[in-house]
Short mmCIF file of C-alpha atoms and ligand atoms in Angstrom, two decimals:
data_model
loop_
_atom_site.label_atom_id
_atom_site.label_comp_id
_atom_site.label_asym_id
_atom_site.label_seq_id
_atom_site.Cartn_x
_atom_site.Cartn_y
_atom_site.Cartn_z
CA MET A 1 0.00 0.00 0.00
CA SER A 2 1.27 3.40 -0.91
CA ASP A 3 0.84 6.11 1.63
CA LEU A 4 1.30 8.90 -0.85
CA PRO A 5 -0.81 11.81 0.21
CA PRO A 6 -3.82 12.18 -2.07
CA SER A 7 -3.01 14.57 -4.86
CA LYS A 8 -5.24 17.30 -3.53
CA ASP A 9 -2.97 17.35 -0.52
CA LYS A 10 0.01 18.76 -2.36
CA PHE A 11 1.04 22.34 -2.38
CA GLY A 12 -0.80 23.99 -5.22
CA SER A 13 2.01 26.16 -6.56
CA ARG A 14 5.71 26.75 -6.21
CA LEU A 15 5.09 30.03 -4.43
CA GLY A 16 2.71 28.27 -2.09
CA PHE A 17 5.33 25.66 -1.26
CA ILE A 18 8.10 28.20 -0.80
CA LEU A 19 5.98 30.27 1.53
CA ALA A 20 4.81 27.27 3.52
CA ALA A 21 8.35 25.88 3.80
CA ALA A 22 9.62 29.35 4.65
CA GLY A 23 6.76 29.54 7.14
CA SER A 24 8.03 26.35 8.74
CA ALA A 25 11.57 27.69 8.85
CA VAL A 26 10.80 31.25 9.91
CA GLY A 27 9.56 31.22 13.45
CA LEU A 28 10.54 31.73 17.03
CA GLY A 29 13.91 30.29 16.07
CA ASN A 30 14.66 33.45 14.13
CA ILE A 31 13.13 36.06 16.38
CA TRP A 32 13.34 34.61 19.88
CA ARG A 33 16.20 32.06 19.75
CA PHE A 34 18.65 33.66 17.31
CA PRO A 35 19.02 36.97 19.21
CA TYR A 36 19.54 35.35 22.59
CA MET A 37 21.98 32.77 21.27
CA THR A 38 23.90 35.55 19.55
CA ALA A 39 23.91 37.52 22.79
CA GLU A 40 25.06 34.51 24.83
CA ASN A 41 27.90 33.87 22.41
CA GLY A 42 29.28 37.38 22.11
CA GLY A 43 27.76 38.82 18.94
CA ALA A 44 29.30 39.18 15.49
CA ALA A 45 31.72 36.25 15.66
CA PHE A 46 28.78 33.97 16.42
CA VAL A 47 26.79 35.45 13.55
CA LEU A 48 29.64 34.62 11.17
CA LEU A 49 29.83 31.08 12.50
CA TYR A 50 26.09 30.80 12.07
CA LEU A 51 26.22 32.01 8.46
CA GLY A 52 29.03 29.55 7.77
CA CYS A 53 26.90 26.72 9.19
CA VAL A 54 23.91 27.77 7.06
CA LEU A 55 26.05 27.63 3.92
CA LEU A 56 28.10 24.53 4.63
CA ILE A 57 25.61 22.39 6.55
CA GLY A 58 22.18 24.00 6.39
CA ILE A 59 21.65 24.42 2.64
CA PRO A 60 23.20 21.03 1.70
CA VAL A 61 21.10 19.18 4.30
CA LEU A 62 18.01 21.17 3.27
CA LEU A 63 18.45 19.95 -0.32
CA ALA A 64 19.09 16.43 0.93
CA GLU A 65 15.89 16.39 3.00
CA LEU A 66 13.77 17.88 0.22
CA SER A 67 15.02 15.25 -2.23
CA ILE A 68 14.40 12.41 0.22
CA GLY A 69 10.89 13.69 0.75
CA ARG A 70 9.93 14.23 -2.84
CA ALA A 71 11.63 11.13 -4.24
CA SER A 72 9.86 8.88 -1.74
CA GLY A 73 6.62 10.82 -1.36
CA LYS A 74 6.58 9.54 2.20
CA ASN A 75 6.73 10.61 5.81
CA ALA A 76 10.01 11.03 7.71
CA VAL A 77 10.14 7.35 8.74
CA GLY A 78 8.79 5.57 5.68
CA ALA A 79 10.98 7.63 3.35
CA PHE A 80 14.19 5.97 4.58
CA GLU A 81 12.84 2.51 3.88
CA ALA A 82 11.44 3.47 0.49
CA LEU A 83 14.76 4.86 -0.73
CA ASP A 84 17.08 2.28 0.77
CA PRO A 85 18.67 0.32 -2.08
CA ASP A 86 17.81 -2.99 -0.34
CA ARG A 87 14.55 -1.70 1.06
CA SER A 88 16.13 -2.36 4.43
CA LYS A 89 14.21 -1.17 7.48
CA ARG A 90 17.46 -0.29 9.22
CA TRP A 91 17.38 3.45 8.51
CA ARG A 92 13.80 3.94 9.65
CA TRP A 93 14.90 4.81 13.17
CA VAL A 94 16.64 7.93 11.82
CA GLY A 95 13.14 9.12 10.96
CA GLY A 96 11.92 7.78 14.30
CA LEU A 97 14.46 9.94 16.09
CA GLY A 98 13.16 12.84 14.00
CA VAL A 99 9.56 12.23 15.02
CA LEU A 100 10.53 12.10 18.70
CA THR A 101 12.61 15.25 18.29
CA GLY A 102 9.69 16.96 16.57
CA MET A 103 7.41 16.21 19.51
CA ALA A 104 10.02 17.44 21.96
CA ILE A 105 10.53 20.68 20.04
CA LEU A 106 6.78 21.18 19.72
CA SER A 107 6.40 20.80 23.48
CA PHE A 108 8.80 23.57 24.52
CA TYR A 109 8.12 25.69 21.45
CA SER A 110 4.43 25.92 22.26
CA VAL A 111 5.31 27.36 25.67
CA VAL A 112 7.24 30.23 24.08
CA ALA A 113 4.52 30.53 21.45
CA GLY A 114 2.08 30.85 24.36
CA TRP A 115 4.06 33.88 25.57
CA THR A 116 3.41 35.50 22.19
CA LEU A 117 -0.33 35.05 22.80
CA SER A 118 0.00 36.62 26.23
CA TYR A 119 1.87 39.56 24.74
CA THR A 120 -0.62 40.04 21.93
CA ALA A 121 -3.44 40.21 24.45
CA ARG A 122 -1.55 42.81 26.49
CA ALA A 123 -0.69 44.84 23.41
CA LEU A 124 -4.39 44.89 22.51
CA THR A 125 -5.38 46.17 25.93
CA GLY A 126 -2.82 48.98 25.76
CA THR A 127 -0.13 47.72 28.14
CA PHE A 128 2.63 49.00 25.84
CA ALA A 129 0.94 52.27 24.90
CA HIS A 130 2.82 54.24 27.55
CA SER A 131 6.56 54.31 27.84
CA MET A 132 8.18 51.49 29.75
CA THR A 133 11.68 51.20 31.13
CA HIS A 134 13.74 48.12 30.50
CA ALA A 135 13.36 47.13 34.16
CA GLU A 136 9.58 47.46 34.02
CA SER A 137 9.45 45.45 30.85
CA GLY A 138 11.61 42.78 32.43
CA ALA A 139 9.34 42.59 35.46
CA LEU A 140 6.30 42.20 33.22
CA PHE A 141 8.00 39.38 31.33
CA GLU A 142 8.89 37.57 34.55
CA SER A 143 5.34 37.85 35.80
CA ILE A 144 3.88 36.49 32.54
CA ILE A 145 6.19 33.51 32.15
CA GLY A 146 6.17 32.82 35.87
CA SER A 147 2.40 32.51 36.10
CA PRO A 148 1.59 28.80 36.22
CA VAL A 149 -2.00 29.17 35.08
CA GLU A 150 -1.39 31.61 32.24
CA SER A 151 1.71 29.88 30.83
CA VAL A 152 0.16 26.41 30.84
CA ALA A 153 -3.15 27.69 29.46
CA MET A 154 -1.50 29.67 26.67
CA ALA A 155 0.73 26.74 25.65
CA GLY A 156 -2.42 24.62 25.53
CA ALA A 157 -4.25 27.25 23.52
CA PHE A 158 -1.41 27.40 21.04
CA LEU A 159 -1.37 23.63 20.61
CA LEU A 160 -5.11 23.76 20.04
CA LEU A 161 -4.73 26.40 17.31
CA THR A 162 -2.09 24.21 15.69
CA ALA A 163 -4.23 21.09 15.84
CA LEU A 164 -7.17 22.89 14.24
CA VAL A 165 -5.14 23.75 11.13
CA VAL A 166 -3.36 20.40 10.79
CA ARG A 167 -6.73 18.61 10.99
CA GLY A 168 -7.62 20.32 7.72
CA GLY A 169 -4.67 19.02 5.73
CA VAL A 170 -1.93 20.74 3.82
CA SER A 171 -3.06 22.82 0.91
CA GLY A 172 -6.19 24.54 2.16
CA GLY A 173 -5.08 25.84 5.52
CA ILE A 174 -1.32 25.95 5.64
CA GLU A 175 -0.61 27.13 2.14
CA ARG A 176 -3.31 29.76 1.96
CA ALA A 177 -2.47 31.36 5.29
CA SER A 178 1.30 31.42 4.68
CA LYS A 179 0.91 33.26 1.41
CA VAL A 180 -0.64 36.27 3.07
CA LEU A 181 0.93 36.26 6.48
CA MET A 182 4.61 35.70 5.81
CA PRO A 183 5.05 38.78 3.59
CA ALA A 184 3.09 40.89 6.09
CA PHE A 185 5.36 39.68 8.82
CA PHE A 186 8.48 40.66 6.93
CA VAL A 187 7.19 44.20 6.39
CA VAL A 188 6.48 44.78 10.10
CA LEU A 189 9.88 43.38 11.02
CA ILE A 190 11.64 45.78 8.67
CA VAL A 191 9.74 48.78 10.01
CA LEU A 192 10.64 47.84 13.59
CA ALA A 193 14.27 47.31 12.64
CA ALA A 194 14.27 50.71 10.96
CA ARG A 195 12.89 52.25 14.15
CA ALA A 196 15.45 50.46 16.30
CA LEU A 197 18.28 51.53 14.01
CA THR A 198 17.35 55.21 14.32
CA LEU A 199 17.27 55.22 18.13
CA PRO A 200 20.05 57.26 19.73
CA GLY A 201 22.91 54.89 20.54
CA ALA A 202 21.76 52.24 18.09
CA GLY A 203 25.14 52.22 16.33
CA GLU A 204 26.67 50.20 19.18
CA GLY A 205 24.12 47.50 18.50
CA VAL A 206 25.05 47.34 14.85
CA ARG A 207 28.71 47.16 15.77
CA PHE A 208 27.90 44.28 18.14
CA LEU A 209 26.50 42.39 15.14
CA LEU A 210 29.20 43.36 12.65
CA GLU A 211 32.54 43.57 14.47
CA PRO A 212 33.60 40.06 15.38
CA ASP A 213 35.59 39.31 18.49
CA PHE A 214 36.80 35.80 17.83
CA SER A 215 38.28 35.44 21.29
CA LYS A 216 34.73 35.00 22.55
CA LEU A 217 34.20 31.78 20.60
CA THR A 218 34.47 28.36 22.22
CA GLY A 219 33.72 24.84 21.08
CA THR A 220 30.31 25.32 22.60
CA SER A 221 29.73 28.34 20.33
CA VAL A 222 30.34 26.10 17.33
CA MET A 223 27.85 23.59 18.71
CA SER A 224 25.29 26.34 19.29
CA ALA A 225 25.79 27.91 15.86
CA MET A 226 25.37 24.60 14.08
CA GLY A 227 22.37 23.65 16.17
CA GLN A 228 20.81 27.04 15.58
CA ALA A 229 21.35 26.83 11.80
CA LEU A 230 19.61 23.43 11.75
CA PHE A 231 16.84 24.51 14.11
CA SER A 232 16.13 27.68 12.21
CA LEU A 233 15.91 25.89 8.86
CA SER A 234 13.74 23.10 10.37
CA LEU A 235 16.39 20.48 9.57
CA GLY A 236 17.74 17.33 11.16
CA MET A 237 14.38 15.86 12.14
CA GLY A 238 12.53 15.16 8.92
CA GLY A 239 10.59 18.41 8.74
CA MET A 240 11.71 19.14 5.21
CA ILE A 241 11.34 15.47 4.25
CA THR A 242 7.69 15.74 5.23
CA TYR A 243 7.10 18.99 3.33
CA GLY A 244 9.18 17.80 0.37
CA ALA A 245 6.78 14.90 -0.05
CA TYR A 246 4.00 17.39 -0.72
CA LEU A 247 5.98 19.22 -3.42
CA GLN A 248 5.02 18.68 -7.04
CA LYS A 249 7.36 16.73 -9.26
CA HIS A 250 8.14 19.46 -11.74
CA GLU A 251 9.43 21.92 -9.15
CA ARG A 252 13.16 22.44 -8.93
CA LEU A 253 14.38 21.72 -5.44
CA GLY A 254 17.37 24.05 -5.79
CA VAL A 255 15.16 27.08 -6.34
CA ALA A 256 12.83 26.13 -3.50
CA GLY A 257 15.71 25.37 -1.11
CA ALA A 258 17.65 28.54 -1.89
CA SER A 259 14.56 30.71 -1.43
CA VAL A 260 13.76 29.17 1.92
CA ALA A 261 17.33 29.56 3.18
CA LEU A 262 17.53 33.15 1.99
CA PHE A 263 14.23 34.13 3.55
CA ASP A 264 15.05 32.40 6.84
CA THR A 265 18.49 33.94 7.17
CA GLY A 266 17.20 37.36 6.17
CA VAL A 267 14.58 37.25 8.91
CA ALA A 268 17.11 36.16 11.56
CA LEU A 269 19.53 38.97 10.66
CA THR A 270 16.71 41.53 10.55
CA ALA A 271 15.58 40.34 13.98
CA GLY A 272 19.14 40.94 15.20
CA LEU A 273 19.07 44.43 13.73
CA MET A 274 15.86 45.04 15.62
CA VAL A 275 16.85 43.65 19.03
CA PHE A 276 20.49 44.71 19.50
CA PRO A 277 20.22 48.40 18.58
CA THR A 278 17.24 48.58 20.93
CA LEU A 279 19.22 47.03 23.77
CA PHE A 280 22.20 49.31 23.28
CA ALA A 281 19.95 52.35 23.01
CA LEU A 282 18.53 51.34 26.38
CA GLY A 283 22.04 50.96 27.75
CA VAL A 284 21.51 47.26 28.43
CA ASP A 285 24.31 44.72 28.10
CA PRO A 286 22.94 42.14 25.64
CA GLY A 287 24.81 39.37 27.44
CA THR A 288 22.50 39.79 30.42
CA GLY A 289 19.32 39.46 28.39
CA GLY A 290 18.77 35.72 28.54
CA PRO A 291 16.05 33.86 26.68
CA GLY A 292 13.54 36.66 27.15
CA VAL A 293 15.56 39.25 25.32
CA VAL A 294 13.14 39.94 22.45
CA PHE A 295 10.07 40.02 24.71
CA VAL A 296 11.74 42.42 27.10
CA ALA A 297 13.43 44.72 24.57
CA MET A 298 10.74 45.36 21.99
CA PRO A 299 7.88 46.65 24.18
CA THR A 300 10.11 49.53 25.28
CA ILE A 301 10.15 51.13 21.82
CA PHE A 302 6.54 50.84 20.67
CA ASP A 303 5.34 53.99 22.38
CA ALA A 304 7.95 56.06 20.53
CA LEU A 305 6.53 54.99 17.17
CA PRO A 306 3.67 56.72 15.43
CA ALA A 307 0.66 54.48 16.00
CA GLY A 308 2.80 52.66 18.55
CA GLN A 309 0.00 50.61 20.00
CA ALA A 310 -1.02 49.34 16.58
CA PHE A 311 2.61 48.45 15.96
CA GLY A 312 2.82 46.57 19.20
CA VAL A 313 -0.26 44.58 18.30
CA ALA A 314 1.01 43.93 14.78
CA PHE A 315 4.41 42.80 16.03
CA PHE A 316 3.14 40.27 18.53
CA ALA A 317 0.26 39.10 16.35
CA LEU A 318 2.67 38.39 13.54
CA LEU A 319 5.01 36.66 15.96
CA VAL A 320 2.05 34.43 16.77
CA VAL A 321 1.67 33.75 13.06
CA ALA A 322 5.37 33.01 12.56
CA ALA A 323 5.28 30.57 15.45
CA TRP A 324 2.05 29.05 14.20
CA THR A 325 3.32 28.20 10.71
CA SER A 326 6.23 26.45 12.47
CA THR A 327 4.16 24.49 15.00
CA ILE A 328 1.88 23.40 12.14
CA ALA A 329 4.89 21.96 10.32
CA LEU A 330 6.19 20.31 13.48
CA LEU A 331 2.85 18.64 14.18
CA GLU A 332 2.56 17.57 10.54
CA VAL A 333 5.84 15.60 10.84
CA VAL A 334 4.37 13.45 13.60
CA VAL A 335 0.91 13.21 12.04
CA ALA A 336 2.26 12.17 8.64
CA TYR A 337 4.25 9.41 10.36
CA LEU A 338 1.29 8.10 12.37
CA MET A 339 -0.94 8.11 9.30
CA GLY A 340 1.60 6.64 6.90
CA GLU A 341 3.24 4.01 9.09
CA ARG A 342 0.66 3.26 11.74
CA GLY A 343 -2.49 3.65 9.71
CA TRP A 344 -4.04 6.21 12.05
CA THR A 345 -6.64 8.61 10.75
CA ARG A 346 -5.57 12.25 10.52
CA GLU A 347 -8.04 13.13 13.25
CA LYS A 348 -6.72 10.54 15.72
CA ALA A 349 -3.09 11.38 14.92
CA VAL A 350 -3.66 15.11 15.43
CA TRP A 351 -5.41 14.82 18.78
CA GLY A 352 -3.19 12.03 20.10
CA THR A 353 -0.02 13.96 19.35
CA THR A 354 -1.45 17.21 20.66
CA ALA A 355 -2.36 15.56 23.96
CA VAL A 356 1.12 14.09 24.45
CA CYS A 357 2.82 17.35 23.55
CA PHE A 358 0.61 19.25 25.95
CA VAL A 359 1.61 17.01 28.85
CA TRP A 360 5.26 17.38 27.79
CA ALA A 361 4.86 21.16 27.62
CA VAL A 362 3.75 21.49 31.24
CA PRO A 363 7.19 21.11 32.89
CA SER A 364 8.65 23.60 30.39
CA ALA A 365 5.90 26.08 31.17
CA LEU A 366 6.32 25.65 34.92
CA SER A 367 10.11 25.88 34.77
CA GLN A 368 10.06 29.61 34.06
CA GLY A 369 9.48 30.76 37.61
CA ALA A 370 6.28 29.04 38.70
CA VAL A 371 8.08 26.04 40.17
CA ASP A 372 11.31 27.59 41.33
CA ALA A 373 13.38 27.10 38.15
CA LEU A 374 12.41 23.48 37.70
CA GLY A 375 15.44 21.37 36.95
CA LYS A 376 17.97 24.15 37.29
CA GLU A 377 19.58 22.82 40.39
CA ALA A 378 20.01 19.25 39.23
CA LEU A 379 20.68 19.90 35.56
CA GLY A 380 22.27 23.33 35.35
CA ARG A 381 19.54 24.63 33.07
CA ASP A 382 15.83 24.97 33.57
CA PHE A 383 13.63 22.38 31.88
CA LEU A 384 12.66 24.51 28.87
CA ASP A 385 16.26 25.50 28.23
CA LEU A 386 17.35 21.90 28.59
CA MET A 387 14.77 20.68 26.06
CA SER A 388 15.92 23.41 23.70
CA ILE A 389 19.55 22.28 23.91
CA VAL A 390 19.06 18.52 23.97
CA PHE A 391 16.46 18.38 21.20
CA GLY A 392 16.78 21.76 19.49
CA THR A 393 20.57 21.50 19.17
CA VAL A 394 22.08 18.09 19.93
CA ALA A 395 19.40 15.80 18.48
CA LEU A 396 19.21 17.90 15.32
CA THR A 397 22.97 17.67 14.87
CA LEU A 398 22.79 13.89 15.20
CA GLY A 399 19.84 13.80 12.81
CA ALA A 400 21.68 15.92 10.24
CA LEU A 401 24.71 13.62 10.46
CA LEU A 402 22.58 10.54 9.82
CA ILE A 403 20.64 12.18 6.98
CA ALA A 404 23.87 13.29 5.29
CA VAL A 405 25.34 9.80 5.61
CA PHE A 406 22.15 8.22 4.27
CA VAL A 407 22.03 10.46 1.21
CA GLY A 408 25.79 10.54 0.66
CA TRP A 409 26.63 6.90 1.21
CA ARG A 410 23.47 4.82 1.15
CA TRP A 411 20.80 6.20 -1.19
CA GLY A 412 23.46 7.99 -3.26
CA THR A 413 24.06 11.55 -4.35
CA ARG A 414 23.48 10.67 -8.00
CA LYS A 415 19.87 9.71 -7.36
CA ALA A 416 19.38 12.74 -5.16
CA LEU A 417 20.74 15.02 -7.87
CA GLU A 418 18.41 13.45 -10.42
CA GLU A 419 15.53 14.22 -8.09
CA MET A 420 16.72 17.82 -7.79
CA ASN A 421 16.54 18.08 -11.54
CA GLY A 422 19.39 20.37 -12.45
CA LEU A 423 21.13 21.71 -9.37
CA PRO A 424 23.89 24.18 -10.25
CA PHE A 425 27.21 23.09 -8.72
CA GLY A 426 25.78 19.63 -8.09
CA ALA A 427 29.24 18.13 -7.67
CA VAL A 428 30.05 20.62 -4.92
CA TRP A 429 26.82 19.73 -3.16
CA ALA A 430 27.60 16.01 -3.43
CA LEU A 431 31.06 16.46 -1.93
CA THR A 432 29.65 18.59 0.86
CA ILE A 433 26.95 16.11 1.80
CA ARG A 434 29.33 13.14 1.65
CA VAL A 435 32.31 14.65 3.44
CA VAL A 436 31.88 18.12 4.94
CA CYS A 437 28.51 17.63 6.63
CA PRO A 438 29.32 14.28 8.24
CA LEU A 439 32.72 15.47 9.51
CA ALA A 440 31.42 18.75 10.87
CA THR A 441 28.36 17.31 12.61
CA ALA A 442 30.32 14.34 13.97
CA GLY A 443 32.99 16.78 15.18
CA VAL A 444 30.43 18.64 17.26
CA LEU A 445 29.00 15.43 18.73
CA ILE A 446 32.50 14.17 19.58
CA TYR A 447 33.26 17.51 21.21
CA ILE A 448 30.21 17.08 23.46
CA VAL A 449 31.24 13.57 24.46
CA VAL A 450 34.86 14.57 25.09
CA VAL A 451 33.90 17.55 27.24
CA ALA A 452 31.45 15.39 29.16
CA ALA A 453 34.03 12.67 29.72
CA THR A 454 36.90 14.95 30.71
CA SER A 455 35.10 17.51 32.82
CA GLY A 456 32.25 15.37 34.09
CA ALA A 457 29.83 18.07 32.95
CA LEU A 458 28.01 18.70 29.72
CA PRO A 459 29.16 21.74 27.72
CA TRP A 460 26.17 23.91 28.58
N1 LIG B 501 12.46 26.39 12.20
C1 LIG B 501 11.57 26.69 13.27
C2 LIG B 501 11.91 28.06 13.80
O1 LIG B 501 12.93 28.60 13.50
C3 LIG B 501 11.62 25.65 14.35
C4 LIG B 501 11.67 24.24 13.88
C5 LIG B 501 12.63 23.36 14.12
C6 LIG B 501 10.74 23.58 13.06
N2 LIG B 501 12.37 22.19 13.50
C7 LIG B 501 11.22 22.29 12.84
C8 LIG B 501 9.56 23.97 12.49
C9 LIG B 501 10.53 21.41 12.04
C10 LIG B 501 8.89 23.08 11.71
C11 LIG B 501 9.36 21.79 11.46
O2 LIG B 501 11.18 28.61 14.56
#
């Protein structure tokens, strides 16, 4: 039995696919995670590392995943069996790891996405209409994320919103919404960055992003940059395999992949140009910002904008949208697997996965102050942060390694290139996926093991 999605469940046009795939890629990873990782790792030098990882690992693995998906027409697990030269089941667990990672990411991601709902509600009721100091904004953030009822309820609400779209299938809901909302999002982001860049003192923020200080980099920065590149592009866990399966045969994967990578990286850099000038204008050391940096920084500049309240609403509402197109894609990875390999109905797969992810989201939600930094004492990081590193960085790196090895050494780069149908510099891509990606990702994983073994602590 073939589990090809019925033909109506393909993306209707190339633009529709690009925007949906870009919608999957562009999300909280760009606007929430990228700025705070950059801040934690000292600024410009990290940005350069990140861009290097996007080029050397991200784009090659993106093309690999899209070709696996479209060539097989299957979900993240079934695809590995379908393309294996011996039809061996041995590689299926690579997809299985991806499905597990997808659920883990969805669980902590929906907590942060819940914060965007809380902020949108407050923007609507005028909380940011008067000027706010950085300290006041920080206190507000702490009170929102530290509230057990609100944070759990909002994470649940966000999962519910996600489930409602994924129930409806691919083309109708996901594609149509992404086409309108992603461009709108980009416009608001650029206006806010323009405002941030014209604040007095903003130049320091730009310098922070452009003048690298390589002495600040450590092995852990390399791990974080690679993990962030994979996370931001939705790679290493079968996300792009799943979407690739819904892409029509005549589309060129190179064009689709390059557009997604360009859009995603552009949004991350623009988010940096929005957050860091704001922080420096406020006289705040970005290193002290922590994971809340974007939520704390941005509300302080809305009131200085013409129609500031409307801008505040637009910013957070569009952040909701950016997160939503990502959670939809995350849920679809798991749902496509349960339907394709387990024979579940879409309905059952959607609600079953949503329920599990909700339960898994609760400790992340409570770890932000409600239950005195849950996990921090025993594990060094609170539960949400720990999920973000273990699944959002380490598991994706392992997944990318295995995907590169599968395409490079098992399925074969020749077949993948045929599927891509005319990739410029195909030989360079093949060499990268066979040699560079495996060595670089394995290097990071070995680094983690060596640090753990020699210092008795994990490198975070
Ligand atoms: N790329 C998303 C972001 O930057 C997060 C993400 C990671 C994701 N893996 C994914 C989204 C898989 C969809 C599918 O916010």
